[in-house]
mmCIF file of C-alpha atoms in Angstrom:
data_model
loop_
_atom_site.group_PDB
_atom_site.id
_atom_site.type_symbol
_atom_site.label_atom_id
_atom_site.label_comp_id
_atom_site.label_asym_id
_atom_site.label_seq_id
_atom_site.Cartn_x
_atom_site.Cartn_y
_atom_site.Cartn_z
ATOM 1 C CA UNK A 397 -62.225 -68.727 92.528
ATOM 2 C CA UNK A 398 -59.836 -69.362 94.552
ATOM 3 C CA UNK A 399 -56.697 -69.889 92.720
ATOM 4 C CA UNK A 400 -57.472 -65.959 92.188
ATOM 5 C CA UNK A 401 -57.579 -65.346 95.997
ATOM 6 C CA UNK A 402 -54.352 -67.816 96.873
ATOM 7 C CA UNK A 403 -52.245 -66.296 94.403
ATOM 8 C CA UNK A 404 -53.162 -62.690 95.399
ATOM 9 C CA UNK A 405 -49.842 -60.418 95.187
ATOM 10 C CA UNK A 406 -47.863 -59.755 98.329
ATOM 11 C CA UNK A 407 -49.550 -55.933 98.515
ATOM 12 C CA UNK A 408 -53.186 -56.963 98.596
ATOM 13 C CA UNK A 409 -52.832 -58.737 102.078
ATOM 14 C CA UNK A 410 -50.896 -55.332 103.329
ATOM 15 C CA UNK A 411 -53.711 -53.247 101.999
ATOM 16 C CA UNK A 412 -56.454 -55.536 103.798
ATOM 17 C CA UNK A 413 -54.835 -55.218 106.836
ATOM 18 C CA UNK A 414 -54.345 -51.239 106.862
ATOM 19 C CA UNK A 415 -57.897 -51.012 105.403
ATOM 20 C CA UNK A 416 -59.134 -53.716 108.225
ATOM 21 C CA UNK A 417 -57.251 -51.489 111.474
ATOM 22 C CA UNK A 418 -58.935 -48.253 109.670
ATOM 23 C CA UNK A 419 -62.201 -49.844 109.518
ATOM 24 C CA UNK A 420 -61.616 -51.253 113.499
ATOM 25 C CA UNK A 421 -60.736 -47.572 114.673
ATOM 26 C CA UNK A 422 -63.885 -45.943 112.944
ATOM 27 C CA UNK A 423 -66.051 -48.465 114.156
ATOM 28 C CA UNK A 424 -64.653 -48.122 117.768
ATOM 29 C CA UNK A 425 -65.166 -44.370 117.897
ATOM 30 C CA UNK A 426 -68.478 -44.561 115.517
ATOM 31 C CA UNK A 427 -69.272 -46.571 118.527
ATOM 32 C CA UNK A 428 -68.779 -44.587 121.284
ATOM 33 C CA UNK A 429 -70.192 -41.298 119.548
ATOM 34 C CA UNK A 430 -73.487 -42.909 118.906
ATOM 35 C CA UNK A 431 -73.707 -44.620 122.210
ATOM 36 C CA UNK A 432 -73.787 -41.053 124.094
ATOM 37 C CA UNK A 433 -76.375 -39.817 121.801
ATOM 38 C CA UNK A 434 -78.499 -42.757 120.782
ATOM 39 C CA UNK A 435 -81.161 -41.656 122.934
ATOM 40 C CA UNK A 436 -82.925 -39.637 120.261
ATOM 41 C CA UNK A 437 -82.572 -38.136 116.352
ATOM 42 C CA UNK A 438 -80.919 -35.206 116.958
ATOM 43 C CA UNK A 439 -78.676 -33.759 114.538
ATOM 44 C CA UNK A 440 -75.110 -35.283 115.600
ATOM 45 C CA UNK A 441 -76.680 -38.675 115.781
ATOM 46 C CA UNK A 442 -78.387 -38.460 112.156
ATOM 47 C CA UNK A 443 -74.770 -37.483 111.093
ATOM 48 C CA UNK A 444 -73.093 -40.365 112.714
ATOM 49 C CA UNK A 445 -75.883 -42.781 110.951
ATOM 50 C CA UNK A 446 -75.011 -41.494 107.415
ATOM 51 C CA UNK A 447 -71.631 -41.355 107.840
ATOM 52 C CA UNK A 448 -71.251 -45.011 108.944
ATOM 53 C CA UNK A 449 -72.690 -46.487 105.400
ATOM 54 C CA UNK A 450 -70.719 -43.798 103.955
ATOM 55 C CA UNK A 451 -67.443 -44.715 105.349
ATOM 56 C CA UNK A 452 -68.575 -47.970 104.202
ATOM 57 C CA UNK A 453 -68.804 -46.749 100.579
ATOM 58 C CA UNK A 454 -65.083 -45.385 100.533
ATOM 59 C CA UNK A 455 -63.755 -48.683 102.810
ATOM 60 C CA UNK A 456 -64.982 -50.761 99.675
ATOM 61 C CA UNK A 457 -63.444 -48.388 96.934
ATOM 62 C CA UNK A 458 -60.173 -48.830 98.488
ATOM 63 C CA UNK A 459 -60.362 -52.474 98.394
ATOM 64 C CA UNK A 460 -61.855 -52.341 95.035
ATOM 65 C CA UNK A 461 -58.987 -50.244 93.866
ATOM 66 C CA UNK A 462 -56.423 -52.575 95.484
ATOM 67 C CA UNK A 463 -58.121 -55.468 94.151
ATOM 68 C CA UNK A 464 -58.164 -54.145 90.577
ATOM 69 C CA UNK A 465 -54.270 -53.248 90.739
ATOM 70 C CA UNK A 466 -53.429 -56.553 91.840
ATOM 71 C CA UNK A 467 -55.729 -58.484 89.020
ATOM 72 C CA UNK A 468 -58.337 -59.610 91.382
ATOM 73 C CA UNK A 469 -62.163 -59.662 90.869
ATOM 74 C CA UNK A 470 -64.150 -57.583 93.452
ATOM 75 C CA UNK A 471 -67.958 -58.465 92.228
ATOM 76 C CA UNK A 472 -68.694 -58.103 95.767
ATOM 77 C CA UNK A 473 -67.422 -55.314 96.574
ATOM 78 C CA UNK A 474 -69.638 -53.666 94.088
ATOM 79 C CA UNK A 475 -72.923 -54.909 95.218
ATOM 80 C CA UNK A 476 -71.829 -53.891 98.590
ATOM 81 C CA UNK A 477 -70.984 -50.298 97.462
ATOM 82 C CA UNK A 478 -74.386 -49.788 95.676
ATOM 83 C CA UNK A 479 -76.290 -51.600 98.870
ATOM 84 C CA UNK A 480 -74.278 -49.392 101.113
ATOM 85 C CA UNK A 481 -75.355 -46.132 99.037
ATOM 86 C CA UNK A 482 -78.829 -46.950 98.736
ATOM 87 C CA UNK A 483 -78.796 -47.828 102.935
ATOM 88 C CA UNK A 484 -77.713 -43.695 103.069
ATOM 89 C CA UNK A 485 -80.389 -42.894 101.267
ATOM 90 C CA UNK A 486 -82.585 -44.807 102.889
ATOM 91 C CA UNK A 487 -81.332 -43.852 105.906
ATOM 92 C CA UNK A 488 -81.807 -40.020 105.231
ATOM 93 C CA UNK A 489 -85.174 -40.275 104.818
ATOM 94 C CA UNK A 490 -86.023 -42.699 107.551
ATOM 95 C CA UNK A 491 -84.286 -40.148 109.952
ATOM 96 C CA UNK A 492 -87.628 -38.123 109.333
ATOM 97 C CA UNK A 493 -89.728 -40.757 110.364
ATOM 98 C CA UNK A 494 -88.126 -42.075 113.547
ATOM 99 C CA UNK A 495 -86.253 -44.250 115.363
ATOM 100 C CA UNK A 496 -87.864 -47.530 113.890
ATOM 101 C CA UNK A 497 -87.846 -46.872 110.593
ATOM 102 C CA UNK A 498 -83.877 -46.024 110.987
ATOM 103 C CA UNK A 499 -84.129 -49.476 112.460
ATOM 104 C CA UNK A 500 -85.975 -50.941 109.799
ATOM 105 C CA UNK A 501 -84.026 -49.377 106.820
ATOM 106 C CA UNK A 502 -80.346 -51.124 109.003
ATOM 107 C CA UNK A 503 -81.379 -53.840 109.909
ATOM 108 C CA UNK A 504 -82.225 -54.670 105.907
ATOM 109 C CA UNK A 505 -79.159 -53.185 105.290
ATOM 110 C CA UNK A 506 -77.308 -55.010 107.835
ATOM 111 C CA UNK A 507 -79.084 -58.514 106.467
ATOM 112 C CA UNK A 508 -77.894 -58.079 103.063
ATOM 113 C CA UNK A 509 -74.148 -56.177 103.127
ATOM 114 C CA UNK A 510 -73.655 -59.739 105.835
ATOM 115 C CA UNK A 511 -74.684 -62.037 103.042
ATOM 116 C CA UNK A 512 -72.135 -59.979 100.946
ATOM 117 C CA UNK A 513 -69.509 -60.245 103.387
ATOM 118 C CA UNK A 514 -69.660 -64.159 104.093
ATOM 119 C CA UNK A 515 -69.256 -64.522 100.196
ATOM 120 C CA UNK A 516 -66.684 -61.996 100.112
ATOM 121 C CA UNK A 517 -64.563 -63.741 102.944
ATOM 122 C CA UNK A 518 -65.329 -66.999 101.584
ATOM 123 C CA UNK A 519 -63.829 -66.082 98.077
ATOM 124 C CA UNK A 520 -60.654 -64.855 99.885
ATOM 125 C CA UNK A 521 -60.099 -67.003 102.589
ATOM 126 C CA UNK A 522 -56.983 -68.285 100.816
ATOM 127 C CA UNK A 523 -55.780 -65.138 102.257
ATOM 128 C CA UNK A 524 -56.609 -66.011 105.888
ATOM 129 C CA UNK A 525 -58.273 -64.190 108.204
ATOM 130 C CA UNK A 526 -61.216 -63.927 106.427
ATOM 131 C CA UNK A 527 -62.982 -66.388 108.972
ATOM 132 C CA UNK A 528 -63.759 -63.495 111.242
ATOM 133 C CA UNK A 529 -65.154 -61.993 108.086
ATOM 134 C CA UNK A 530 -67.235 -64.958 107.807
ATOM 135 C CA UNK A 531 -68.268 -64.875 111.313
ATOM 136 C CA UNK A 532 -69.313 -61.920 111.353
ATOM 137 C CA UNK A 533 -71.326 -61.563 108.226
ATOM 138 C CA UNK A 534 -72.977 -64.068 110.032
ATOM 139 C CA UNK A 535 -73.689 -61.955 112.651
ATOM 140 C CA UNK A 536 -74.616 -59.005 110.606
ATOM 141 C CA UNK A 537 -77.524 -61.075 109.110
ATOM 142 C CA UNK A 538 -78.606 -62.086 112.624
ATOM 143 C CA UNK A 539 -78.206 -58.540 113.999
ATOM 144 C CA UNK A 540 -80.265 -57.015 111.134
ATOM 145 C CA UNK A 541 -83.291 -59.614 111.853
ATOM 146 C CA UNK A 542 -83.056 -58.231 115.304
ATOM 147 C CA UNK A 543 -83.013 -54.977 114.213
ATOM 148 C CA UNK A 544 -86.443 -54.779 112.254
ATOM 149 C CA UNK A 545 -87.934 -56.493 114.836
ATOM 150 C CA UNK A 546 -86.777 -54.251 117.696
ATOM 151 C CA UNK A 547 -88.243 -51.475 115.223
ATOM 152 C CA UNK A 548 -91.747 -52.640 116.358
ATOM 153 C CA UNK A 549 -91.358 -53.178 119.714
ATOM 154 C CA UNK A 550 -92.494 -50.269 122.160
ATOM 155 C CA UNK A 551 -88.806 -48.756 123.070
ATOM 156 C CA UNK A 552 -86.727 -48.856 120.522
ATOM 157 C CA UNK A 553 -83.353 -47.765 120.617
ATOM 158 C CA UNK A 554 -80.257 -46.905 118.350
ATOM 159 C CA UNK A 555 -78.015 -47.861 121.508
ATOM 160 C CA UNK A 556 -78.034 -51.708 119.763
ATOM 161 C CA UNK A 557 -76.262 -49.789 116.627
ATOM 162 C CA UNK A 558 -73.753 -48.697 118.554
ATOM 163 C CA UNK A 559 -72.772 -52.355 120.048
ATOM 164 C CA UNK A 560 -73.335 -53.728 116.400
ATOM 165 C CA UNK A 561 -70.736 -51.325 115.046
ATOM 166 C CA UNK A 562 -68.366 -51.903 117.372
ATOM 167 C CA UNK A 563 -68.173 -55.800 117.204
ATOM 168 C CA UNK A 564 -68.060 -55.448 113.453
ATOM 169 C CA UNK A 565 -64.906 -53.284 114.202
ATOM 170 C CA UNK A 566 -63.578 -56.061 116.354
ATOM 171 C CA UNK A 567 -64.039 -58.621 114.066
ATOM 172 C CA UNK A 568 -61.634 -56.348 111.614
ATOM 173 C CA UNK A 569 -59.557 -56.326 113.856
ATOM 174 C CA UNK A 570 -59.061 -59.885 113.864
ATOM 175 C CA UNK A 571 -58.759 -60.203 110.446
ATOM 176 C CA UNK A 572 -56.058 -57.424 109.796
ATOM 177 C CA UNK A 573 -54.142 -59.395 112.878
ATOM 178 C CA UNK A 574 -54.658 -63.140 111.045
ATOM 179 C CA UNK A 575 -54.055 -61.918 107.347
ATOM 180 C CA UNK A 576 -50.964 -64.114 106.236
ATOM 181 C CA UNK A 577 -48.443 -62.319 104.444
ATOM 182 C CA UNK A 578 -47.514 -63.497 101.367
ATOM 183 C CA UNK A 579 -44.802 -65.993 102.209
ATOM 184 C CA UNK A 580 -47.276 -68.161 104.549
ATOM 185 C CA UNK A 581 -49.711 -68.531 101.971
ATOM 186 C CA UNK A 582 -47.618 -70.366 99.262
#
């Protein structure tokens, strides 16, 4: 696997990194949004928690698509699109429910699109800066764990989602700045 990742074409490390400071700045204002309105379900912060798994759905067609022009498998990036849709529609209907069943329905979603990520930046580390990747799926399976059990406690908040988002950006931001471009990698 990777002999495939190594030998990537020059353009697939330029794509990561565009697609990497994209996913930084969304997560960084994401962030902020639902911060200042995480203290209940009202209608701007229901939008902001579809649209994050959303914006996750069109991050991972891009890379899909880049992947595919360059010859490169993406199996990962497919299970992480479909767990990604299904954690919107989950999400929509948790939204009726309340705060900790949003909690519930991210934090599983968080626990398995990090498993998905630590293989994903495993099979490309070749590139480099897919440790931060690595790391932070990592952290996303941790986080989720957190999540579902902050659903049951007595005051739970979406204020954690907020802080979770934002790392995640951060850690994309590391990557995009680490990717090697093609003439390192040789």
């Amino acid at each position: 696997m990777d002999t495939l990742v190594s030998t990537a074409p020059p353009s697939v490390p330029a794509t990561l990194r565009k697609l990497y400071f994209g996913r930084f700045a969304f997560a960084a204002v994401w962030a902020g949004a639902l911060f200042a309105t995480a203290d209940t379900l009202g209608p701007l912060s229901v939008a902001l928690l579809l649209v994050y798994p959303l914006f996750d759905v069109a991050a991972a067609i891009v890379d899909v698509r880049s992947a595919k022009a360059n010859g490169a498998p993406a199996p990962a990036l497919y299970v992480n699109i479909a767990i990604s849709s299904l954690a919107v529609i989950g999400l929509a209907v948790a939204v009726t429910s309340g705060i900790p069943d949003v909690l519930r329905i991210w934090g599983a979603w968080a626990v398995v699109s990090g498993l998905v990520q630590l293989v994903a930046g495993a099979v490309r580390r070749g590139l480099g800066g897919q440790w931060p990747m690595i790391i932070s799926g990592a952290i996303s399976v941790l986080a989720g764990t957190s999540f579902v059990t902050q659903a049951g406690s007595g005051d739970p908040t979406l204020m954690n989602l907020a802080g979770y988002a934002f790392l995640g950006g951060v850690f994309f931001l590391v990557s995009a700045l680490r990717l090697k471009p093609a003439r390192d990698r040789a």
